[in-house]
C-alpha positions as a printed NumPy array, in Angstrom:
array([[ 40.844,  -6.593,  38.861],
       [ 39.533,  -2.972,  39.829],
       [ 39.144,  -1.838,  43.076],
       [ 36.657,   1.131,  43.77 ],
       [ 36.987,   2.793,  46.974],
       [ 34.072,   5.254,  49.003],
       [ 35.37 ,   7.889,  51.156],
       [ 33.914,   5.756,  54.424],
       [ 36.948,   3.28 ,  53.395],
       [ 34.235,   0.37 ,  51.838],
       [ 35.438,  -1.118,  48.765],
       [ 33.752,  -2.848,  46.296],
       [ 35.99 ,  -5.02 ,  43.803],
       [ 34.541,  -6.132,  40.28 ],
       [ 36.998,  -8.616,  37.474],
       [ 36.424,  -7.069,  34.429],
       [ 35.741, -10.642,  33.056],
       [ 33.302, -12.21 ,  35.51 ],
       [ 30.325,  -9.834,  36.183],
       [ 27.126, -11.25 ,  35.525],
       [ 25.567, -11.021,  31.813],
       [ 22.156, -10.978,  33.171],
       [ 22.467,  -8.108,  34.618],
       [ 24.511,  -6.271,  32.679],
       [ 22.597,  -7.28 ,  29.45 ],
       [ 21.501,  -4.594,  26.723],
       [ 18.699,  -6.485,  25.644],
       [ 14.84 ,  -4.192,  25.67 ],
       [ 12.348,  -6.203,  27.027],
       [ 10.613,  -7.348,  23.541],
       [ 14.535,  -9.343,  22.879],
       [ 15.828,  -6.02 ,  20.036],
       [ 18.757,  -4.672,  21.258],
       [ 18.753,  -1.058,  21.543],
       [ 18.492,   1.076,  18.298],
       [ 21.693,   2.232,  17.149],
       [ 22.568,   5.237,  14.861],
       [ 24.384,   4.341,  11.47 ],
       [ 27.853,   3.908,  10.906],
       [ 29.685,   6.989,   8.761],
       [ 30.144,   5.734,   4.645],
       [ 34.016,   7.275,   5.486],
       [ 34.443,   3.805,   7.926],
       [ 33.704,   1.66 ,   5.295],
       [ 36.199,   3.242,   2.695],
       [ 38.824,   3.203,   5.014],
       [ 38.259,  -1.004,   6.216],
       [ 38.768,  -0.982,   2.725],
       [ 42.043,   0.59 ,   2.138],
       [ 43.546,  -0.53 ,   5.704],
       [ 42.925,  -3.943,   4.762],
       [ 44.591,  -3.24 ,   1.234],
       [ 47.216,  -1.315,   3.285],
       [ 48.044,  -4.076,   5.496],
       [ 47.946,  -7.278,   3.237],
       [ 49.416,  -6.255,  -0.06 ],
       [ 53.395,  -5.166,   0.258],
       [ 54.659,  -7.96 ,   1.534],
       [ 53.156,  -9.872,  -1.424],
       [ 54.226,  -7.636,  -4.157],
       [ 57.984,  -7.787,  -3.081],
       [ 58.294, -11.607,  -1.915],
       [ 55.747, -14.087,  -3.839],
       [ 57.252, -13.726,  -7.486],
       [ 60.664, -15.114,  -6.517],
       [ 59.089, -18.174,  -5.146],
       [ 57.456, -19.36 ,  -8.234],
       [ 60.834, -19.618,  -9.673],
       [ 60.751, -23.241,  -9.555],
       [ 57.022, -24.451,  -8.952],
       [ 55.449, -21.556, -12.031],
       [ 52.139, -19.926, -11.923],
       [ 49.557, -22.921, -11.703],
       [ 50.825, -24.463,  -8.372],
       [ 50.852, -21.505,  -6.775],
       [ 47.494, -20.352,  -7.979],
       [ 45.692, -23.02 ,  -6.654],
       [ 47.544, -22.436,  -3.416],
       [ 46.648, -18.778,  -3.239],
       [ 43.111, -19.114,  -4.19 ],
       [ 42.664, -21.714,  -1.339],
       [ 44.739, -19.265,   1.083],
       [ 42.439, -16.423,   0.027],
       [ 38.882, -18.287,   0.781],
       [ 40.689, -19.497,   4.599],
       [ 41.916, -16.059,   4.738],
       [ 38.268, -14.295,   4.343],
       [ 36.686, -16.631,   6.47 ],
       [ 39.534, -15.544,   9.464],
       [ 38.405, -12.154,   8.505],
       [ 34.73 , -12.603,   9.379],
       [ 34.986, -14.783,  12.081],
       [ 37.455, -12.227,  14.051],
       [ 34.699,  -9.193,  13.39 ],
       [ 32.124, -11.429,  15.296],
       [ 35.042, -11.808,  17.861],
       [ 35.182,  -8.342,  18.376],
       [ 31.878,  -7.42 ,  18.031],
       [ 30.834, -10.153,  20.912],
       [ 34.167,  -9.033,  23.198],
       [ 33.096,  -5.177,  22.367],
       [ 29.527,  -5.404,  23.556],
       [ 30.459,  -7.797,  26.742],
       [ 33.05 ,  -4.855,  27.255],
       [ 30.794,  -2.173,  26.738],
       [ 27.958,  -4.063,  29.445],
       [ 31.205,  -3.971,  31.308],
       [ 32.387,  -0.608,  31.621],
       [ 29.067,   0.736,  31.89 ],
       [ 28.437,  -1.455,  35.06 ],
       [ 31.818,   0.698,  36.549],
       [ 31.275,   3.913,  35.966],
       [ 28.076,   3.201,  37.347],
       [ 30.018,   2.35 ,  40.229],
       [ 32.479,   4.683,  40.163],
       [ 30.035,   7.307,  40.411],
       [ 28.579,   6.028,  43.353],
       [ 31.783,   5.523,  44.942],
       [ 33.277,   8.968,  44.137],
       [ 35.769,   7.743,  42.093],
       [ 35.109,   8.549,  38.328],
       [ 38.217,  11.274,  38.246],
       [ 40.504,   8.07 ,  38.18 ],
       [ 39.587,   8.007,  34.735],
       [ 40.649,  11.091,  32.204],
       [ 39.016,  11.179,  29.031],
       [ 41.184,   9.472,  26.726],
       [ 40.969,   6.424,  28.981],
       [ 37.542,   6.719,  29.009],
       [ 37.707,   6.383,  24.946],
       [ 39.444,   3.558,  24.699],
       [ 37.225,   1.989,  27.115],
       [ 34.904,   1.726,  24.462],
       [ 37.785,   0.268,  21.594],
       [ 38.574,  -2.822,  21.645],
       [ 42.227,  -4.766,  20.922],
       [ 43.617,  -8.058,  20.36 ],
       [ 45.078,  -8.153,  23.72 ],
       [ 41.784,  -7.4  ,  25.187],
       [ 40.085,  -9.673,  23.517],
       [ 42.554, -12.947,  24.073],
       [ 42.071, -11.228,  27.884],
       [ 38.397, -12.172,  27.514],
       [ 38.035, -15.597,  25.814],
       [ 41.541, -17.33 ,  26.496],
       [ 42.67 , -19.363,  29.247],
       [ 45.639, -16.809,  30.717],
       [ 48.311, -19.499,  29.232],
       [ 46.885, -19.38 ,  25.93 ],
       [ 46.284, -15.254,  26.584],
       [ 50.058, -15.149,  27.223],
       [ 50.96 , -17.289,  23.737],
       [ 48.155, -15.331,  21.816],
       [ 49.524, -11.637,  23.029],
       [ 53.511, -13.176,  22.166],
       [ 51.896, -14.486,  18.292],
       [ 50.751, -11.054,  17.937],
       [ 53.845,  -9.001,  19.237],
       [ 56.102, -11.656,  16.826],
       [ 54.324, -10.684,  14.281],
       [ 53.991,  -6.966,  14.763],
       [ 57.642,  -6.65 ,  15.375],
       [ 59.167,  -9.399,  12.692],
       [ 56.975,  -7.705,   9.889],
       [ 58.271,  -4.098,  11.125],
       [ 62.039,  -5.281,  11.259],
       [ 61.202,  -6.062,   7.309],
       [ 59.641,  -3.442,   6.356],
       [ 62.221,  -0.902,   8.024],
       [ 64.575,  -2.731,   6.144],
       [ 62.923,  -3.035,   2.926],
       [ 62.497,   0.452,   3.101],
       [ 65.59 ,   2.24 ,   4.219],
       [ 66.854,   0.402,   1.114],
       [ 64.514,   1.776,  -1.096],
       [ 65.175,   5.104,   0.252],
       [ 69.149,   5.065,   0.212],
       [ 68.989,   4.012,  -3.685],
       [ 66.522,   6.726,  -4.774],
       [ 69.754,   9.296,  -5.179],
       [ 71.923,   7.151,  -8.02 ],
       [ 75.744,   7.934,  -7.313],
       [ 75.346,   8.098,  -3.801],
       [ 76.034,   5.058,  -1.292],
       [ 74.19 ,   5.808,   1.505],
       [ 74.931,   3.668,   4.323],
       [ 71.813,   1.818,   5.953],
       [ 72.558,   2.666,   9.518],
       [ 71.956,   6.348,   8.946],
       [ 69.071,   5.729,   6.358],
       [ 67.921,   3.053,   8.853],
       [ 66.785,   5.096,  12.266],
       [ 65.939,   8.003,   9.681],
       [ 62.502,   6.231,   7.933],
       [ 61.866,   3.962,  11.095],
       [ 61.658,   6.422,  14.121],
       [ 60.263,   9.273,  11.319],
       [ 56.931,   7.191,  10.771],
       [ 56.844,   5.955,  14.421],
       [ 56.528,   9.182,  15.616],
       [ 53.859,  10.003,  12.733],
       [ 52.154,   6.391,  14.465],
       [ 52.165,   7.712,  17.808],
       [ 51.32 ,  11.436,  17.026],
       [ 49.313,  11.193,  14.29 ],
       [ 46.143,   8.879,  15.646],
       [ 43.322,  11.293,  14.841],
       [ 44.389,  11.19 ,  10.959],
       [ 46.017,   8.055,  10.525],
       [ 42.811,   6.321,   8.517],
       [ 42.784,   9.499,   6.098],
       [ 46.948,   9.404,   5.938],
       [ 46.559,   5.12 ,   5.347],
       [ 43.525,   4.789,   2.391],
       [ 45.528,   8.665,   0.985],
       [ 48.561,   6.314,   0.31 ],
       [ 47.136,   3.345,  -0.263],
       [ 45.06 ,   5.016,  -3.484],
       [ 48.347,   6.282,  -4.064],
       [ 50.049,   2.593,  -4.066],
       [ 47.347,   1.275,  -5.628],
       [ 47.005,   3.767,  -8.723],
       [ 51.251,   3.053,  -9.209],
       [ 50.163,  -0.494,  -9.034],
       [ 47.877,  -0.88 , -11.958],
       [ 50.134,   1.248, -13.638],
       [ 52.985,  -1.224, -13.061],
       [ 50.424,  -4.013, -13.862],
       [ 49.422,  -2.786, -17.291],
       [ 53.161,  -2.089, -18.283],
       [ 54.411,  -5.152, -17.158],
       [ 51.701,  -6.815, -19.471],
       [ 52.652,  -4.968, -22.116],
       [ 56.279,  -6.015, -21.685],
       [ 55.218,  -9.49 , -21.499],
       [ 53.506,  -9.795, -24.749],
       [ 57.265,  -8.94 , -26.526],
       [ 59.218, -10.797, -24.02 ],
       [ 56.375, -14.077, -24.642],
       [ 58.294, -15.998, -21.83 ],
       [ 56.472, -18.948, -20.828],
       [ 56.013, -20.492, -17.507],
       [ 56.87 , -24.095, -16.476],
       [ 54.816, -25.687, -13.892],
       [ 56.48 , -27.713, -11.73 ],
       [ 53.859, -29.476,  -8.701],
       [ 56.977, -30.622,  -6.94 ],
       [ 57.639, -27.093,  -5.758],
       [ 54.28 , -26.142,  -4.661],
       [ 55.699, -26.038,  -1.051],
       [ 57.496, -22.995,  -1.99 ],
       [ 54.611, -21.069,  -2.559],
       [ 52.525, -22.091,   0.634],
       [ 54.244, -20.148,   3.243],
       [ 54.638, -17.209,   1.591],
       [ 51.461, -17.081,   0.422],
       [ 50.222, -16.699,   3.956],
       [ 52.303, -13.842,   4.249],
       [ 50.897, -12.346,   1.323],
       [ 47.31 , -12.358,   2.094],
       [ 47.843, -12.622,   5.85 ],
       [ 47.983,  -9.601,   8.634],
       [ 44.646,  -8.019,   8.579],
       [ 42.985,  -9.173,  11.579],
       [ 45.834,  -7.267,  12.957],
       [ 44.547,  -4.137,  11.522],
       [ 41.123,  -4.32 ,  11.483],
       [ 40.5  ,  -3.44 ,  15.362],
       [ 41.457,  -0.23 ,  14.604],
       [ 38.814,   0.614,  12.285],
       [ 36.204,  -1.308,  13.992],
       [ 35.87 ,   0.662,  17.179],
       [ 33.979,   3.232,  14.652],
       [ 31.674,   0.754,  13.682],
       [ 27.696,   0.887,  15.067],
       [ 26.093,  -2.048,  16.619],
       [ 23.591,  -2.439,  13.95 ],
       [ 23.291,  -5.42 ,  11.49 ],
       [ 23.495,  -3.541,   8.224],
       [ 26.677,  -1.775,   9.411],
       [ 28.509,  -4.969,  10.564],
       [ 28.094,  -6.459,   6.918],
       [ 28.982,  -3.631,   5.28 ],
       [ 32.07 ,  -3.675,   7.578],
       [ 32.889,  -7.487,   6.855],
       [ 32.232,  -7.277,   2.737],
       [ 34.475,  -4.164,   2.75 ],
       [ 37.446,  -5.819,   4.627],
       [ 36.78 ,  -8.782,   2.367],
       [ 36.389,  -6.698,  -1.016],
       [ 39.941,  -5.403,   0.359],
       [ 41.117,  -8.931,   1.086],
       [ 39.662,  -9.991,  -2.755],
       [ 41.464,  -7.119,  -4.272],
       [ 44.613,  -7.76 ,  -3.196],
       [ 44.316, -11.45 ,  -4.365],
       [ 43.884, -10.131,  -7.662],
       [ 46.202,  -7.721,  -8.117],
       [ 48.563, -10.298,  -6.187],
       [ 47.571, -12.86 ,  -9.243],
       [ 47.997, -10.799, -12.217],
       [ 51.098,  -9.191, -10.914],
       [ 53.134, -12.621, -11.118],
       [ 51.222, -13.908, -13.889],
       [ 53.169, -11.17 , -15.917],
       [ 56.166, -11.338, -13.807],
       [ 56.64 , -14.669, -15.144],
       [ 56.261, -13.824, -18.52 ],
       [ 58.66 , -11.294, -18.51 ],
       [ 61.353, -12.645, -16.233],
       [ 63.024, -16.019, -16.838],
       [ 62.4  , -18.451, -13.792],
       [ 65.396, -20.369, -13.824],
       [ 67.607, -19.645, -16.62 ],
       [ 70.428, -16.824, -17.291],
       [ 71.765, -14.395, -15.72 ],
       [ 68.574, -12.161, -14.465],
       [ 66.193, -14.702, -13.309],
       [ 63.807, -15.312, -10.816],
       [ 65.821, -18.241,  -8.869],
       [ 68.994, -15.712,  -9.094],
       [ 67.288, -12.994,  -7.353],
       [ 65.613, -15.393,  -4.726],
       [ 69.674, -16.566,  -4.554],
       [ 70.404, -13.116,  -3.756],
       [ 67.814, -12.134,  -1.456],
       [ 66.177,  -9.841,  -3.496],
       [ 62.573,  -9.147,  -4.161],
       [ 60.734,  -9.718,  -7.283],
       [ 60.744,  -5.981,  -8.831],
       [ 64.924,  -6.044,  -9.08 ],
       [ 65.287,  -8.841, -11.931],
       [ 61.764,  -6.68 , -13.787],
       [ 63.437,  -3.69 , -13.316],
       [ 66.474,  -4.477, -15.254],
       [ 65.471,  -6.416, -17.804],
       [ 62.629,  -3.144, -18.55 ],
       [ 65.875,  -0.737, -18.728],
       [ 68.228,  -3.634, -20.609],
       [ 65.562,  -5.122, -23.276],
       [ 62.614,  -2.04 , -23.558],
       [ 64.386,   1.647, -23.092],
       [ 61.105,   3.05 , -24.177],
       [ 59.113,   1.695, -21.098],
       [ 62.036,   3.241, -18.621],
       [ 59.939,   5.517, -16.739],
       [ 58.314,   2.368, -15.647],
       [ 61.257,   1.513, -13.998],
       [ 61.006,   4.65 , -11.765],
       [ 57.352,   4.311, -11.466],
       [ 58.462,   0.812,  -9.814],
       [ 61.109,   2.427,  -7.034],
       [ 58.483,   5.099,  -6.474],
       [ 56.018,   2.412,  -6.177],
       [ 58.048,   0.503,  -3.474],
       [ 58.929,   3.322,  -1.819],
       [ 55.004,   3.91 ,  -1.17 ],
       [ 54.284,   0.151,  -0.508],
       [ 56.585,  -0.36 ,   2.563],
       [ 55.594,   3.403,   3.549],
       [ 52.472,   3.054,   3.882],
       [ 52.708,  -0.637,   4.904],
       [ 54.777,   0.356,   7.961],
       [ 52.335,   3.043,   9.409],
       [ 49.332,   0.309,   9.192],
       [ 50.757,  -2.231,  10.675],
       [ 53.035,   0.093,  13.243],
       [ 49.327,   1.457,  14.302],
       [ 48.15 ,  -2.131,  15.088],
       [ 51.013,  -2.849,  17.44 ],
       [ 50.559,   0.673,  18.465],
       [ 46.596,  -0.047,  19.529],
       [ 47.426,  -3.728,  21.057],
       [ 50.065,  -1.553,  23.442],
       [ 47.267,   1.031,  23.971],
       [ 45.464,  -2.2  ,  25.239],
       [ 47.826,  -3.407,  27.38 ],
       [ 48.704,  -0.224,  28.919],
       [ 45.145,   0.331,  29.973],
       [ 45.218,  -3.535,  31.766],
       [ 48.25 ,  -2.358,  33.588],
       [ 46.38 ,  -1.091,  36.854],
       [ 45.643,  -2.255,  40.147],
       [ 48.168,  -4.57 ,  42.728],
       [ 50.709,  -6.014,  42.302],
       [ 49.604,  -8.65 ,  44.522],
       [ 51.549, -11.384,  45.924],
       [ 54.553, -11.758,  42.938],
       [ 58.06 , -12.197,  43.421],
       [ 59.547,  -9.47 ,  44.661],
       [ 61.443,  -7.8  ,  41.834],
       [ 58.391,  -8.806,  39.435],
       [ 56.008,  -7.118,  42.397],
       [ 58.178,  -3.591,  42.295],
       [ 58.314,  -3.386,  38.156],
       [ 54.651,  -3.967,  38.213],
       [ 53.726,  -1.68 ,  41.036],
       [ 55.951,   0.92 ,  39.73 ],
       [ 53.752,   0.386,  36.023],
       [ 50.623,   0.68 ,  38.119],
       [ 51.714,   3.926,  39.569],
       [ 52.276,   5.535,  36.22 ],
       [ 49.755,   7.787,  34.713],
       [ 47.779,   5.806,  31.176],
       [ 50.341,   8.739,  29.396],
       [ 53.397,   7.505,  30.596],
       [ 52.521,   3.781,  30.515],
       [ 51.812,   4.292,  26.646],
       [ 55.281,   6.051,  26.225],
       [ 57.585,   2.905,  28.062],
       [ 55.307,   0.839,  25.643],
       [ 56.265,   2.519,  22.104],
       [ 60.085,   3.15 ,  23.592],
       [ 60.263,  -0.461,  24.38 ],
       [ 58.885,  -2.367,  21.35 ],
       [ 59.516,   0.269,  18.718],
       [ 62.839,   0.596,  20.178],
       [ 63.42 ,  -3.052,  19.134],
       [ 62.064,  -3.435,  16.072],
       [ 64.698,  -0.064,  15.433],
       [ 67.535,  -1.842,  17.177],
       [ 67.151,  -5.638,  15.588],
       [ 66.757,  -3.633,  11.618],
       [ 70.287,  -1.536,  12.529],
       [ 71.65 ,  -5.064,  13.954],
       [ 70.794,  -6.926,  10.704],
       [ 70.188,  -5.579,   7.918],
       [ 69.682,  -8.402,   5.806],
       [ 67.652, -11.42 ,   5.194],
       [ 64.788,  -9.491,   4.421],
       [ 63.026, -12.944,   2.862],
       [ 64.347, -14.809,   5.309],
       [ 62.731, -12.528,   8.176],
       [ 59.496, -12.067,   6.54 ],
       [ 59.208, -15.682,   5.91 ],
       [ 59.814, -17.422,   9.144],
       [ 59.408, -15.61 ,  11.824],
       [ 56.477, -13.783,  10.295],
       [ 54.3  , -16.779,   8.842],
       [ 54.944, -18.762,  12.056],
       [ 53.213, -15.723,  14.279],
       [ 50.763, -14.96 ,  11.62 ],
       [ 49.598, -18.522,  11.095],
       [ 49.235, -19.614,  14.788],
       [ 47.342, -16.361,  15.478],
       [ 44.828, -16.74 ,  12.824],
       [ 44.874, -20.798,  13.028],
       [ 43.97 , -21.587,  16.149],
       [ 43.25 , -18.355,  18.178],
       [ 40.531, -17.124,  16.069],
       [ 38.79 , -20.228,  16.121],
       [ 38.806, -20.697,  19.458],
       [ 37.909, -17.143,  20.168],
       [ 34.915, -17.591,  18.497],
       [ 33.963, -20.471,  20.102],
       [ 34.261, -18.963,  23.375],
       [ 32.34 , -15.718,  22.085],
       [ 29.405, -17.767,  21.583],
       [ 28.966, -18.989,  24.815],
       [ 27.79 , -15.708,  26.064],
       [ 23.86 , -15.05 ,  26.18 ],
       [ 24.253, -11.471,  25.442],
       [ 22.75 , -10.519,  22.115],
       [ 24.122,  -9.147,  19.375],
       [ 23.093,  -7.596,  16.182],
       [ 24.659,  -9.884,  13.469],
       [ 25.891, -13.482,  14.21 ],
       [ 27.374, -15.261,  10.885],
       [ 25.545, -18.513,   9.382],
       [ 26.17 , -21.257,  10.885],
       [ 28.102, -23.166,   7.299],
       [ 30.59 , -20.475,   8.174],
       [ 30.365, -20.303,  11.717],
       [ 31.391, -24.329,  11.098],
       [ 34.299, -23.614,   8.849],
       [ 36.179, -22.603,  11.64 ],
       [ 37.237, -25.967,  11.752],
       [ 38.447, -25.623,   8.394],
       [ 40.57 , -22.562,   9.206],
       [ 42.145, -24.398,  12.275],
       [ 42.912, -27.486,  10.851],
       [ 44.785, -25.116,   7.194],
       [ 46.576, -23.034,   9.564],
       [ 47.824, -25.385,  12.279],
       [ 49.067, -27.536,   9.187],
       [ 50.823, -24.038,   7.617],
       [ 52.601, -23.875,  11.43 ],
       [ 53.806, -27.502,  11.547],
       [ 55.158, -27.065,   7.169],
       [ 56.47 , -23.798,   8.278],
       [ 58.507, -25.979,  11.437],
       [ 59.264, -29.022,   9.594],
       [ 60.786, -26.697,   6.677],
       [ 62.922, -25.113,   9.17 ],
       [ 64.478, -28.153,  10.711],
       [ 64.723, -29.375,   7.175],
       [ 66.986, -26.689,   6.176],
       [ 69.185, -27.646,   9.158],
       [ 69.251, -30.967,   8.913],
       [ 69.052, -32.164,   5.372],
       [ 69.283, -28.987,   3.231],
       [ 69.877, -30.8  ,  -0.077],
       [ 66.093, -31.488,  -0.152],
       [ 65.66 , -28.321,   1.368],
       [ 64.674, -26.515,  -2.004],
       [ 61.343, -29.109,  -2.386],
       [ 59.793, -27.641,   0.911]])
C-alpha cells in the first residue's frame, strides 16, 4: 500500500494491486493498443545467450554420471520430454510477465499521476522510477498469488537462487585452485576469492552485464563444440558401447530438470527491454526457446560421446566411479584423453578452461536473477509497518525508513552473504546440492506457479499485444501435472535414501 500525502494534510491511499482496469486501461478507442516502437535486434541476441547462459553448466558437469547405469536411450527419451515441458514453461512465463508488466505499467502511471497532483513525485529518484517499469518474479507472484502461495513462490525462487549459487561457487573455486598443477590451494581462500569477486561484478556491473553474459557464453559455447568434436573423435577409437538399462531411467529424471531448468529465472531480466508489440514478443519467446533447443542439443551429443568414450560401469575410470566420488562427468574424460590419446592432450586443457568459463559465466547469470528478484523486493519494502508484532513492526519500519540504495545493499549482504558462508561451510556434495535442493525449488516454481500465474493473468480485461494459442495456453495442465510429479519423485527419492537405501540406486 502507498500513501500520497498533499501539503493541506489529505491523503489519498491506492494498493498497487486493486485499482480499477477500466480506468487505467491502455486500450485507443477502435480496441489497438497504442503503437509501440520496435524492440533493439541486440535484445534478442542476448535472450539468446542468457538463456544458454543460465541452462547449460549445470548439465554439462552433472547429467553424464547419471547415465552410468540407465545408458543413453532412457535418458533421451526423458530429456526430450523435459525439453518440450520446459519450452512450454518458457512461453507461458513471457505472457506472465508481459500481462503483470502492462497491469504494472497502467499502475504506476495512475501514481505518478497522483503524485504529481499531490506534490509528492520527489519520493521517487530516478532509478526507482526505472525499475518501476521492470518487472520481477517477486512482483509478479505479488500480483497473481494468494499472499500464502506469494510467500512459498518468493521461498522456491530464493532456494533455488541460493542452492544453485552454493554449487556453482563450489564447482568453481575448484576449478580455479587446480588450474596451477603443484600447488594445493586450499578452498577457503580460493572460495570467498571467485564468489564475492563476481558478486561485486553482479551488483556493479548492471549496465553491461547482457554484453559481459552472451561475451562468455560465445566464449563457452565455441570451447564447447570444440570439446564436442574431440570427444567424437576419441570415441570412434575408444568404440565403447552403451548399455541401456530402463530400470534406471529414474536416475536421469531429476537431473534432467536441472539441466534444462532455471531460465524463467533469468529471463525477467532481459524482458524489461522488450516493446509491447506482437512481432517483438515472438521474436523474444523463439529466441529464449532457440536458446532452450540449443542447449538440448549440445546437452545430447555431449553424453552421447561421453558414453562412448568412458566406460559406464566397469574399471577403474568409469562413469559409476566418478558419480561414487562426487565428481562431474569431464574428470573420468579427462583422464582417460591424457592416459589412452596423448595426441588429443590439449583437449584436456581446453576442458578445465572450458569449466572454468561454464560456472563463470553461469554464476553471474543466475547471481543477476537473484540480484533483480532483491531489486524487487526492495522496492515493495515501503510504507507502515502497520499493526505487527512489535519486534517484526521495528525491523520493518526501520527497512521502510531506508533509502531504495541502502535497502538494495542489506539485500545482496544478506543473501549473497549466505550463499558465501554455506560454500566455505561445505565444500562438498556438489551433486548432492545441485540435485536436491535445486530440482525441488526449480520444479515447484515452474510446476505449479507458472501455471497458475497464467491462469490468473488471464482474468484481467486489459489487452495485450500477443496472447499464446489456446493448444498451448491448455498445456499448462500438462506442465503442472510433469512437474508436480518431478516434486513428489524428487521427495519420495529422498525418503527412500533414508529409509531403504539398498533400492535407493533404482530411483
Amino acid at each position: 500500500m502507498i500513501s500520497l500525502e498533499n501539503n493541506n494534510s489529505n491523503s489519498s491511499s491506492i494498493d498497487l494491486l486493486d485499482l480499477s482496469e477500466s480506468t487505467l486501461s491502455l486500450e485507443l478507442e477502435d480496441g489497438r493498443l497504442p503503437q509501440q516502437e520496435s524492440t533493439p535486434k541486440i535484445v534478442f541476441f542476448h535472450a539468446f545467450f542468457i538463456v544458454i547462459a543460465s541452462v547449460l553448466g549445470s548439465g554439462i558437469l552433472g547429467l553424464p554420471v547419471k547415465l552410468a547405469k540407465s545408458g543413453f536411450t532412457p535418458f533421451l527419451l526423458t530429456y526430450t520430454i523435459c525439453f518440450f515441458l520446459q519450452a512450454l514453461v518458457i512461453v507461458l512465463a513471457i505472457e506472465t510477465l508481459l500481462r503483470a508488466r502492462l497491469a504494472k505499467g497502467n499502475v504506476n502511471g495512475a501514481i505518478h499521476i497522483l503524485m504529481d497532483e499531490f506534490g509528492t513525485a520527489d519520493e521517487f529518484n530516478k532509478e526507482e522510477q526505472e525499475q518501476q517499469n521492470e518487472m520481477d518474479l517477486h512482483t509478479m507472484g505479488k500480483m497473481y498469488l494468494p499472499k500464502p502461495l506469494m510467500i512459498l513462490f518468493d521461498c522456491a525462487v530464493m532456494l533455488h537462487f541460493i542452492s544453485i549459487l552454493i554449487s556453482y561457487s563450489l564447482a568453481g573455486s575448484e576449478a580455479y585452485a587446480s588450474l596451477i598443477p603443484g600447488f594445493d590451494i586450499p578452498l577457503v581462500i580460493v572460495i570467498p576469492i571467485f564468489s564475492v569477486s563476481l558478486t561485486l561484478l553482479i551488483i556493479f556491473g548492471k549496465n553491461y552485464i547482457s554484453y559481459i553474459i552472451s561475451s562468455l557464453t560465445m566464449a563457452k559455447g565455441s570451447l564447447l563444440g570444440a570439446l564436442v568434436c574431440v570427444t567424437a573423435l576419441v570415441s570412434l577409437s575408444v568404440g565403447e558401447s552403451s548399455i541401456n538399462n530402463f530400470s534406471y531411467t529414474g536416475r536421469t529424471f531429476l537431473i534432467g530438470t536441472v539441466a534444462l531448468g532455471g531460465a524463467i529465472n533469468t529471463i525477467p531480466i532481459i524482458f524489461s527491454k522488450v516493446k509491447n508489440n506482437a512481432r517483438d514478443i515472438k521474436l523474444f519467446m523463439l529466441s529464449s526457446v532457440g536458446g532452450l533447443f540449443f542447449v538440448w542439443l549440445l546437452n545430447v551429443l555431449w553424453c552421447y560421446f561421453i558414453l562412448g568414450v568412458v566406460p559406464q560401469v566397469s574399471g577403474d575410470i568409469s562413469l559409476l566411479n566418478a558419480q561414487r566420488n562426487g565428481s562431474i562427468s569431464t574428470v573420468p574424460l579427462i583422464e582417460i584423453i591424457r592416459r589412452d590419446h596423448p595426441q588429443f592432450g590439449w583437449a584436456a586443457y581446453t576442458v578445465d578452461i572450458f569449466i572454468i568459463v561454464s560456472i563463470t559465466v553461469s554464476y553471474i547469470t543466475l547471481g543477476t536473477g537473484m540480484r533483480h528478484v532483491l531489486d524487487g523486493f526492495a522496492l515493495g519494502l515501503r510504507g507502515d509497518a502497520g499493526n505487527t508484532n512489535e519486534i517484526i513492526g521495528k525491523i520493518k519500519q526501520f527497512f521502510y525508513s531506508l533509502s531504495h540504495f541502502k535497502k538494495r545493499g542489506v539485500m545482496y549482504l544478506f543473501f549473497f552473504g549466505i550463499v558465501l558462508l554455506i560454500a566455505m561451510l561445505n565444500p562438498n556434495g556438489f551433486l548432492l546440492t545441485i540435485e536436491k535442493a535445486t530440482s525441488l525449488a526449480l520444479n515447484l516454481e515452474s510446476g505449479f506457479f507458472i501455471g497458475y500465474m497464467i491462469h490468473k493473468a488471464r482474468e484481467s480485461t486489459i489487452p495485450i499485444p500477443f496472447e499464446l494459442p489456446a493448444i498451448v495456453y491448455n498445456c499448462r495442465y500438462l506442465v503442472m501435472a510433469y512437474f508436480l510429479f518431478a516434486v513428489a519423485y524428487d521427495l519420495v527419492s529422498i525418503v527412500v535414501e533414508i529409509v531403504a537405501p539398498s533400492i535407493a540406486s533404482y530411483i
